[in-house]
Short mmCIF file of C-alpha atoms in Angstrom, two decimals:
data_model
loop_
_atom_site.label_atom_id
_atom_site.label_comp_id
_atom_site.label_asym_id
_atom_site.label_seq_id
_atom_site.Cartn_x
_atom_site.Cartn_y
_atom_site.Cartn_z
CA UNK A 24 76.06 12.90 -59.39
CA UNK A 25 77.31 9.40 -60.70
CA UNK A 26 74.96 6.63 -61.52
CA UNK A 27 76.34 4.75 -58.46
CA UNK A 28 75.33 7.57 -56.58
CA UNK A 29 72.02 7.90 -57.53
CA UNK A 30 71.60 4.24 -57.17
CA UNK A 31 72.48 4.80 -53.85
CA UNK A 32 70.43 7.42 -52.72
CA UNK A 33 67.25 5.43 -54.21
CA UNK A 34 68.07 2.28 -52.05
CA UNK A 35 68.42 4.39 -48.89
CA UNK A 36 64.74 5.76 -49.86
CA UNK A 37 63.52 2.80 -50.37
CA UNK A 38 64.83 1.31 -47.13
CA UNK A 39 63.70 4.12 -45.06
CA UNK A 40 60.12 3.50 -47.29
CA UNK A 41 59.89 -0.08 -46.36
CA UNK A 42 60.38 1.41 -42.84
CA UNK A 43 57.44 3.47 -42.89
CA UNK A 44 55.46 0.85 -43.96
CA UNK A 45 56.19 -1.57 -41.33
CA UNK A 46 56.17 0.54 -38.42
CA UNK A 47 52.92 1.72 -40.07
CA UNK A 48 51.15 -1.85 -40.24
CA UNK A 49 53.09 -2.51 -36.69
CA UNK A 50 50.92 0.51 -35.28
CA UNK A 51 47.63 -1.40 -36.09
CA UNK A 52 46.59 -3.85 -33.14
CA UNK A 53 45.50 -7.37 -34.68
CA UNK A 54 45.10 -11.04 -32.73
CA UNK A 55 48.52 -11.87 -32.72
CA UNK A 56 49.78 -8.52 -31.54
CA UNK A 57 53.31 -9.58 -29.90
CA UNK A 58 52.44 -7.73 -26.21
CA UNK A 59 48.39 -8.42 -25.92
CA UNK A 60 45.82 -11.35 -26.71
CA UNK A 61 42.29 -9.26 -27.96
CA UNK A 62 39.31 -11.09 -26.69
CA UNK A 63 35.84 -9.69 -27.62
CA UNK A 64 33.19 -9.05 -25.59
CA UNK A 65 29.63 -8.75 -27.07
CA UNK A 66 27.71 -8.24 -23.51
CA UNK A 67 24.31 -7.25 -22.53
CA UNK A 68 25.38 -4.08 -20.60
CA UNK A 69 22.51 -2.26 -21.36
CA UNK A 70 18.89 -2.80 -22.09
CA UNK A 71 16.08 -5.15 -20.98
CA UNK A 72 18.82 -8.10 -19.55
CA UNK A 73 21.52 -5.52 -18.75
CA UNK A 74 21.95 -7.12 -15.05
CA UNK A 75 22.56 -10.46 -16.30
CA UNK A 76 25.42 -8.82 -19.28
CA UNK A 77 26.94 -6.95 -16.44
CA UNK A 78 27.18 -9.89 -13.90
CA UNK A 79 28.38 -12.41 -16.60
CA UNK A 80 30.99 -9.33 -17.81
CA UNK A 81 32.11 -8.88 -14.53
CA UNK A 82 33.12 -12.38 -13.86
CA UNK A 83 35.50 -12.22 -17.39
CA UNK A 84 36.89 -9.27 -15.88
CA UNK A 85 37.90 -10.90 -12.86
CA UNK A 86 39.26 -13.54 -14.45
CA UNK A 87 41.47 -12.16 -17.15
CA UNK A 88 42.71 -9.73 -14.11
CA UNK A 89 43.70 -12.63 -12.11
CA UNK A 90 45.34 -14.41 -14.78
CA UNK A 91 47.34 -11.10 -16.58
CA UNK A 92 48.30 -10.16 -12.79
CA UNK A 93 50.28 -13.80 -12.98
CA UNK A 94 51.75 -12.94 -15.77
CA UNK A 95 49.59 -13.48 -18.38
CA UNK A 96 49.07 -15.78 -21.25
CA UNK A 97 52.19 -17.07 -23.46
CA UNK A 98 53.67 -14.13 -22.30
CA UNK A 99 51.65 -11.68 -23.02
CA UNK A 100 48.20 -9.28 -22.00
CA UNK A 101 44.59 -10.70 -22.39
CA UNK A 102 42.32 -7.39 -23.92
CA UNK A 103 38.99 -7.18 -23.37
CA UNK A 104 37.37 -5.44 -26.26
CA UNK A 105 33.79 -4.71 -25.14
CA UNK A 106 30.60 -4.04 -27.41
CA UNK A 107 27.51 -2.97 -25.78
CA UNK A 108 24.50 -4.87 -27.67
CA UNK A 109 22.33 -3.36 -25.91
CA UNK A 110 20.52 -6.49 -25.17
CA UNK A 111 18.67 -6.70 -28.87
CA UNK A 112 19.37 -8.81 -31.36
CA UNK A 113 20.03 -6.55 -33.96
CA UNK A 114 22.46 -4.68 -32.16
CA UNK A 115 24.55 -8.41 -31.21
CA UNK A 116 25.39 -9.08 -34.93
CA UNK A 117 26.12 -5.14 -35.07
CA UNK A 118 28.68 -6.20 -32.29
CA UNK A 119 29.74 -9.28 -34.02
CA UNK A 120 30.73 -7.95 -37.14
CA UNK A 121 32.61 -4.58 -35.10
CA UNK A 122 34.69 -6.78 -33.11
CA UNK A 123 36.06 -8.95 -35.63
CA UNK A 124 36.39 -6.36 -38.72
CA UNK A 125 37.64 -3.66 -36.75
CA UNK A 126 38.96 -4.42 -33.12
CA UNK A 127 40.43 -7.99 -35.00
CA UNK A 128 39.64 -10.06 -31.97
CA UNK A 129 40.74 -13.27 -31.63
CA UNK A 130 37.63 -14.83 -29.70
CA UNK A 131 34.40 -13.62 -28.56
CA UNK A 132 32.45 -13.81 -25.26
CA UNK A 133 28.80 -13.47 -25.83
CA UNK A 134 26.04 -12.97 -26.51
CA UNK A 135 24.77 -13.75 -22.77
CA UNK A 136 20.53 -14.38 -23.61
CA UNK A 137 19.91 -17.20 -26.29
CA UNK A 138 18.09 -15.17 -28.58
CA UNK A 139 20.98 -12.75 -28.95
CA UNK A 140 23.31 -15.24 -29.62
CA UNK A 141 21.59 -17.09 -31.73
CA UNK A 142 20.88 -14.01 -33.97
CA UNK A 143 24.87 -12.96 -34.16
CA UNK A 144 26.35 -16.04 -34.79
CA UNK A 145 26.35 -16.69 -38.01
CA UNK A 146 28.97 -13.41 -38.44
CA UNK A 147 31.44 -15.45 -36.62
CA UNK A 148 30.80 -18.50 -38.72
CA UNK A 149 30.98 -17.00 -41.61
CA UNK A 150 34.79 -14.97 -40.53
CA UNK A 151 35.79 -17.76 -38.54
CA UNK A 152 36.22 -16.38 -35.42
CA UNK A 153 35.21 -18.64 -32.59
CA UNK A 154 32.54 -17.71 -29.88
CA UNK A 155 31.91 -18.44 -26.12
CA UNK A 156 28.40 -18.04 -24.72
CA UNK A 157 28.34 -18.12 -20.88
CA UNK A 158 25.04 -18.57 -19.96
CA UNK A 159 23.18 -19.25 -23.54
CA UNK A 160 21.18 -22.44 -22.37
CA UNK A 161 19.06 -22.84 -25.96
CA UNK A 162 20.44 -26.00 -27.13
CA UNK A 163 20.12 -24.66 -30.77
CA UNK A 164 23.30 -22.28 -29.88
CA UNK A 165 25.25 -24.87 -31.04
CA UNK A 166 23.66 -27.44 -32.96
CA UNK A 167 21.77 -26.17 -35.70
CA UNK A 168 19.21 -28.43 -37.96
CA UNK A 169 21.06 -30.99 -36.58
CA UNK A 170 24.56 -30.31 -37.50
CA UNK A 171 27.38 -28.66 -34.67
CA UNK A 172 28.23 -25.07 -35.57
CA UNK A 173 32.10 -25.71 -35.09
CA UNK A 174 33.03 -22.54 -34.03
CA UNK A 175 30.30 -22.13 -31.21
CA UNK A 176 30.80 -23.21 -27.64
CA UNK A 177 29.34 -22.85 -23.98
CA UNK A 178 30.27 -22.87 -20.48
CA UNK A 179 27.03 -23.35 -19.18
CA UNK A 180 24.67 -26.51 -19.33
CA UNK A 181 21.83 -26.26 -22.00
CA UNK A 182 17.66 -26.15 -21.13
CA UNK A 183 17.00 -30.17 -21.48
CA UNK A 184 20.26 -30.90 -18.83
CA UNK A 185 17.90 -29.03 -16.31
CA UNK A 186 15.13 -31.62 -16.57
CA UNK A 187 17.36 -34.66 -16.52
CA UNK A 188 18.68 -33.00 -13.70
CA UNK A 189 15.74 -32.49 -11.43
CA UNK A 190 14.02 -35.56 -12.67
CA UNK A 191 17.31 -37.66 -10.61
CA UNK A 192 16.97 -35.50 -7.64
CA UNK A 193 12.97 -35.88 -7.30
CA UNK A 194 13.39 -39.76 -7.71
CA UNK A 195 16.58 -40.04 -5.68
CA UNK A 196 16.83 -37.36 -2.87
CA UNK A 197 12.69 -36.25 -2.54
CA UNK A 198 12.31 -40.46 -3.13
CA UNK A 199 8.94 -39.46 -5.24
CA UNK A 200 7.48 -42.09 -7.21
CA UNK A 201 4.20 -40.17 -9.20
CA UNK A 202 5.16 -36.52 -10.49
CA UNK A 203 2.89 -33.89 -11.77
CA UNK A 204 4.38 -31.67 -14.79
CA UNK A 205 2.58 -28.01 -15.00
CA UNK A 206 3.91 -26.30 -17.87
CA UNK A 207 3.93 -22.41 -19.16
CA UNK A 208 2.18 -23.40 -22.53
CA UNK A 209 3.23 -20.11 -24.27
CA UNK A 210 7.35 -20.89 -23.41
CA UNK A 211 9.08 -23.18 -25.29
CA UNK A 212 11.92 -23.13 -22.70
CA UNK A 213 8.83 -25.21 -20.35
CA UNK A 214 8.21 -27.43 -22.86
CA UNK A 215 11.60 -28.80 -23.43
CA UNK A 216 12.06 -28.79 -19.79
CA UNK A 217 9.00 -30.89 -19.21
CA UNK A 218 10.22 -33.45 -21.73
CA UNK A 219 13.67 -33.93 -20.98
CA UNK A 220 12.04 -34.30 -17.28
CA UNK A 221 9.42 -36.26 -18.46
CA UNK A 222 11.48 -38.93 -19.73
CA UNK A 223 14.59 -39.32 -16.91
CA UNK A 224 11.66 -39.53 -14.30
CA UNK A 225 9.60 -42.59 -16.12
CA UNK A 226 13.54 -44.01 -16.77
CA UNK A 227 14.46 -43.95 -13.19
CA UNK A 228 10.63 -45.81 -12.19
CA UNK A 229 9.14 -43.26 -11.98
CA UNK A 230 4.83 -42.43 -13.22
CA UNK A 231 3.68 -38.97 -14.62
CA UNK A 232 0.07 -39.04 -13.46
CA UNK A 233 -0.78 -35.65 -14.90
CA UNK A 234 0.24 -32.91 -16.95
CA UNK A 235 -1.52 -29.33 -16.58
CA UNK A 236 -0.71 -26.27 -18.56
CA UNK A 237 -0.88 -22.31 -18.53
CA UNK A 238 0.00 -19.09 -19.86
CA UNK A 239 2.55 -16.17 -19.09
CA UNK A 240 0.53 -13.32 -17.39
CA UNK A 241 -2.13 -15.81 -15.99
CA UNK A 242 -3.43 -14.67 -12.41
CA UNK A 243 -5.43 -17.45 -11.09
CA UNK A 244 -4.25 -20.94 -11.77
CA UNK A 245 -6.67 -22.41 -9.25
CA UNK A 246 -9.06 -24.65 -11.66
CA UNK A 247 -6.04 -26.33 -12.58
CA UNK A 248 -4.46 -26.76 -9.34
CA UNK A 249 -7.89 -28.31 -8.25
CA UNK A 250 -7.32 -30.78 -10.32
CA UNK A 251 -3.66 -31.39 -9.70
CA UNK A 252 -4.44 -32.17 -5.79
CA UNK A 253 -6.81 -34.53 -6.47
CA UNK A 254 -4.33 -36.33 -8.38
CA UNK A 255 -2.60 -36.16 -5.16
CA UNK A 256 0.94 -36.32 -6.94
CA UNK A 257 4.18 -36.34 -4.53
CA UNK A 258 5.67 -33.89 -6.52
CA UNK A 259 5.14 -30.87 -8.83
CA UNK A 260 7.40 -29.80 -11.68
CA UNK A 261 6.63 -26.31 -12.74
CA UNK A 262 9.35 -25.36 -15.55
CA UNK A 263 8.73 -22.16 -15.49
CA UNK A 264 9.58 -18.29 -14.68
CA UNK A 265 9.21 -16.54 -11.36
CA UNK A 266 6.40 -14.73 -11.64
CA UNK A 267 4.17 -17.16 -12.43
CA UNK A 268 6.09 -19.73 -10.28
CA UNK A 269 5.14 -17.44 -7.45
CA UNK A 270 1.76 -16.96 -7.83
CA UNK A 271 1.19 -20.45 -8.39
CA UNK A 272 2.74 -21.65 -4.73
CA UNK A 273 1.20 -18.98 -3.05
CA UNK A 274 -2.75 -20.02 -4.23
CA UNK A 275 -1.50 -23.89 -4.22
CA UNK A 276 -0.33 -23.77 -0.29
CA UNK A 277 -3.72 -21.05 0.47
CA UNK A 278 -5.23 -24.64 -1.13
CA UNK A 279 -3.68 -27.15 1.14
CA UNK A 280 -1.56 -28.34 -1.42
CA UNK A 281 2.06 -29.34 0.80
CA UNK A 282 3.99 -31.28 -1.57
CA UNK A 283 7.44 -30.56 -3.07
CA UNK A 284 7.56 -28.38 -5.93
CA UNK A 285 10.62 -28.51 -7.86
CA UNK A 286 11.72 -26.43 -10.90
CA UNK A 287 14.21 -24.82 -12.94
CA UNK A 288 16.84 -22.05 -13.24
CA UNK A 289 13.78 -19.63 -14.43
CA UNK A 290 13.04 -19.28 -10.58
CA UNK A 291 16.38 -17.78 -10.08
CA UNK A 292 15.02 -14.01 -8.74
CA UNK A 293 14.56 -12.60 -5.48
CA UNK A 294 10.99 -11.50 -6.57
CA UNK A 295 9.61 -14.92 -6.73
CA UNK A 296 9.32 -14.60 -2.74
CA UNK A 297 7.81 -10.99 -2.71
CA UNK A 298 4.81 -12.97 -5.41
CA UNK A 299 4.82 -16.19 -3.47
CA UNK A 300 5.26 -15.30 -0.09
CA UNK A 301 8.69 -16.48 1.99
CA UNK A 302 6.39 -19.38 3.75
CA UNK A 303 4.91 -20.76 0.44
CA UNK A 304 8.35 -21.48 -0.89
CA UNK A 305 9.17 -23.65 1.57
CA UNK A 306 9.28 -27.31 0.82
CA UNK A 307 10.16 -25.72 -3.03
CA UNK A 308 13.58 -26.61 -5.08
CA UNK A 309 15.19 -25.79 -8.32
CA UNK A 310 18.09 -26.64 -10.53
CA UNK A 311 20.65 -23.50 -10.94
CA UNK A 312 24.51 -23.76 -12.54
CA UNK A 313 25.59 -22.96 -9.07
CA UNK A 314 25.31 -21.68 -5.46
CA UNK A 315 27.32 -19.28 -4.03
CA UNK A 316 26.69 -20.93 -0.44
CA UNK A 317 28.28 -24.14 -2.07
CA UNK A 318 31.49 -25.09 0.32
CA UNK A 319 33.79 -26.28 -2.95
CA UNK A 320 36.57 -24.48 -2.28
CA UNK A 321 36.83 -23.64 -5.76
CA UNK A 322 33.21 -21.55 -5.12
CA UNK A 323 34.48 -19.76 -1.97
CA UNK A 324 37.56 -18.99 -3.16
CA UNK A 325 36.15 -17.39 -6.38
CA UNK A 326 32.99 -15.39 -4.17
CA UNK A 327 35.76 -14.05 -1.91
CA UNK A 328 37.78 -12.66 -4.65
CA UNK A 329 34.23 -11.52 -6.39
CA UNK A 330 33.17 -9.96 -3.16
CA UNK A 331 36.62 -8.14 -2.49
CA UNK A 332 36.56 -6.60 -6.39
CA UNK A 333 32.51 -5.71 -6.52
CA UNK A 334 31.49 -5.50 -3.23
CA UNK A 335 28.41 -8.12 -3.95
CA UNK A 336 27.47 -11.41 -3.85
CA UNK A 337 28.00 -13.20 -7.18
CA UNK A 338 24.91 -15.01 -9.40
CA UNK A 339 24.96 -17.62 -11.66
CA UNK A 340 25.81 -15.24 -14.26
CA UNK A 341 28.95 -13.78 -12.96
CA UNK A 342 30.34 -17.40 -12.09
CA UNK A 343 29.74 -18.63 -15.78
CA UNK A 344 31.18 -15.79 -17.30
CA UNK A 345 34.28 -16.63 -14.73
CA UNK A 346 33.90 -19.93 -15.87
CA UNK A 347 34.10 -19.19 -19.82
CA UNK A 348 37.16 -16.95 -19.02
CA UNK A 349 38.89 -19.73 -17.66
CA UNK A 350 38.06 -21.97 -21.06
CA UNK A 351 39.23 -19.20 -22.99
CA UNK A 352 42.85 -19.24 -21.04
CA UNK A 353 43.47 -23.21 -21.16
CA UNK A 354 42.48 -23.04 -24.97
CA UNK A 355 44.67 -20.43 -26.07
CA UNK A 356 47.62 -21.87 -23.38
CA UNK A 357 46.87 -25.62 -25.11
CA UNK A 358 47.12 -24.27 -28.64
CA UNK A 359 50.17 -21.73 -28.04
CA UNK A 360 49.05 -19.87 -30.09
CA UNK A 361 46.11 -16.73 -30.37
CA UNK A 362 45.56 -17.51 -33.78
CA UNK A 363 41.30 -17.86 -34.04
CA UNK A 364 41.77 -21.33 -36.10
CA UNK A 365 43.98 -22.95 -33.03
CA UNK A 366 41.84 -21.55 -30.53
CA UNK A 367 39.11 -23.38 -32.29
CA UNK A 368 40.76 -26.50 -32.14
CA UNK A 369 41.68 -26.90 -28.30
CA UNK A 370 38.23 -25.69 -27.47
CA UNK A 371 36.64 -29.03 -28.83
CA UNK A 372 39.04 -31.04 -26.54
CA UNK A 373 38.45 -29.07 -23.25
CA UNK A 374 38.35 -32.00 -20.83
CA UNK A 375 38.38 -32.25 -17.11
CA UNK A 376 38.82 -28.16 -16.74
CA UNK A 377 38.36 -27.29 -13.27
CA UNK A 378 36.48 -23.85 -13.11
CA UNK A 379 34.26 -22.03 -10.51
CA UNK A 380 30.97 -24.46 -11.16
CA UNK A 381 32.82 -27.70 -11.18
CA UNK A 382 34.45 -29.91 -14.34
CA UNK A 383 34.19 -28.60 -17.22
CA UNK A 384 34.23 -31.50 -20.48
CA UNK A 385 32.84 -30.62 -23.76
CA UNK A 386 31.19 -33.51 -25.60
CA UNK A 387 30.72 -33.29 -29.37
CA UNK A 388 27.82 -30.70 -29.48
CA UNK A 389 30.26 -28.08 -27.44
CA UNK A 390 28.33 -28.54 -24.30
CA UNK A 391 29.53 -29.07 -20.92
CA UNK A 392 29.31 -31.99 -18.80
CA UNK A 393 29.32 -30.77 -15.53
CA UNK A 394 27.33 -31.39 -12.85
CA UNK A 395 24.01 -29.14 -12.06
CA UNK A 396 23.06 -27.37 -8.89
CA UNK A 397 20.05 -27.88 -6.63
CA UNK A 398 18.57 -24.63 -4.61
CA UNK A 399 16.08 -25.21 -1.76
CA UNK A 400 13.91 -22.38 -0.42
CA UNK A 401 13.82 -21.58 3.03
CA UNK A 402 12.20 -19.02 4.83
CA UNK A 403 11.87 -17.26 0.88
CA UNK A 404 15.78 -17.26 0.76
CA UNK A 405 18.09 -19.41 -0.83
CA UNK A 406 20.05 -22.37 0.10
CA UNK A 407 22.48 -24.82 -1.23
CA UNK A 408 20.92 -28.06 -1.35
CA UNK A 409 22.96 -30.67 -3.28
CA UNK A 410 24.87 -31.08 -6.79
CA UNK A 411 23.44 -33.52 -9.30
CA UNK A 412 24.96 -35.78 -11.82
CA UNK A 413 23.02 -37.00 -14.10
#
């Protein structure tokens, strides 16, 4: 064979090499795959908090089906990519780093709890890869020491929005002028709450006459609420969870006690009327991201197509998981572009985003200005009282 031919024959080898190679590294889905958009999800689904993971989950499920079943998003698929983290902290930045070193993700939903999402974070700081919490409240989620983590963002409101919150609906709907603030002592979630309240209700005229305290697992709180009617307060703010939230208005009522109590999203369970009783709750009401009895036709349009796909009412959870899909889609359709960097970049100037629980604007710490949610109990269910801007 001739030189020519031989040089020949190597080119075609080398063509059909360089072939290999690309189909090869074309075979290997990454976040600018040219037919699908690979969004993360590091969820809750099982474990202690698995109900919340699933409910927020199924609400980004929804919403990525609605919007790939219109065509999708610059022309192509959105992927969920879902890690179990089994709702431990440990196993979140296990999730973190598996999603973005091996399924190449271009964003990731989750953690759901604070603590989880604090804990995995830093993984996506450190690659770059920017994270949506739905329903982390913690305010430390994204600023930390002071200083915004810039690739960390929220859809829902953080802990000191709830006290700001109720503090402008006991002044201006309940009309209360003196406010009594009984805090879980052992939570620091009640603490924050109880400032951020203290300080909107003395700025809107309002007095703080007292402030009681106790501790998760307490059975009888009624040496302190002996002192609390004496003070004879027109409301009560108890910051708290359910369990001790219903314990408390049952003995408080058995004590003759009648006025409001108002509180926060930690009284969002059905058991808090098996502790309390349905009759002590009455007269009771406390901030939540949303209702699903809200008439927005936004709401009903989004519990009707819940309803229809799960067969259940939807919680807060599964509405701001809905609600962080929906960021995730007007980010990625504002940027053009599924590259994590650009994704990053239209996230910090979501503005006037109309999701399931209102508005959506981020200010500079990546939290949402939106409106909050009041919840009155009735008969130990719950209704839609009112939404509150602060």
């Amino acid at each position: 064979m001739s030189r020519k031919g031989i040089s020949f024959t190597a080119l075609i080898v080398a063509v059909a090499m360089l072939g290999l190679m690309v189909a090869g590294c074309s075979s290997t889905p990454s976040a600018s795959d040219s037919k699908e958009i690979r969004i993360g999800a590091n969820i809750e689904m099982t474990g202690s908090v698995a109900n919340y993971g699933k409910s927020a989950f199924n609400g980004i499920q929804l919403a990525f089906k609605e919007v790939n079943a219109a065509g999708g998003v610059l022309g192509k698929q959105i992927k969920i990519i879902q890690a179990d983290n089994k709702s431990e902290a440990s196993e979140a930045t296990n999730a973190m780093t598996k999603l973005i070193t091996q399924d190449k993700v271009s964003l990731i939903m989750g953690p759901i709890t604070s603590s989880n999402a604090i804990a995995a974070l830093q993984v996506a700081q450190d690659n770059k890869i920017p994270v949506i919490t739905p329903t982390g409240t913690n305010a430390k989620i994204t600023v930390d020491n002071g200083k915004v983590r810039p690739y960390v963002f929220r859809s829902c409101f953080i802990d000191p929005f709830q006290g700001v919150v109720m503090a402008n609906f006991a002044t201006k709907t309940l009309n209360a002028k003196t406010a009594v603030i009984y805090i879980d002592n052992s939570s620091d979630y009640s603490k924050n709450l109880a400032e951020s309240f203290e300080a909107q209700f003395v700025k809107n005229g309002g007095t703080v006459i007292g402030k009681e305290a106790f501790l998760q697992k307490d059975q009888d709180f009624k040496s302190t609420l002996t002192k609390i009617k004496a003070l004879n307060p027109e409301t009560i703010f108890i910051p708290a969870y359910y369990e001790e939230v219903g314990k408390i208005a049952k003995q408080a009522r058995e004590m003759g006690i009648s006025v409001p109590f108002i509180g926060t999203d930690g009284w969002d369970d059905p058991k808090i009327a098996e502790v309390a009783g349905a009759a002590a709750l009455n007269n009771t009401f406390f901030s939540n991201h949303y209702s699903s009895q809200d008439t927005d036709p936004n709401i009903v349009k989004f519990v009707e197509a819940y309803k229809k796909e799960y067969g259940q009412e939807p919680n807060a959870f599964a509405a701001l998981g809905y609600d962080a899909a929906l960021m995730v889609v007007d980010s990625i359709k504002r940027a053009n572009s599924a590259e994590p960097e650009k994704i990053r970049e239209a996230l910090e100037k979501v503005k006037d985003l109309q999701v399931v629980t209102g508005k959506i604007t981020l200010d500079a710490n990546h939290d949402p200005i939106k409106s909050g949610v009041v919840i009155e109990m009735k008969d130990g269910k719950q209704t839609f009282k009112e939404k509150i801007n602060p």
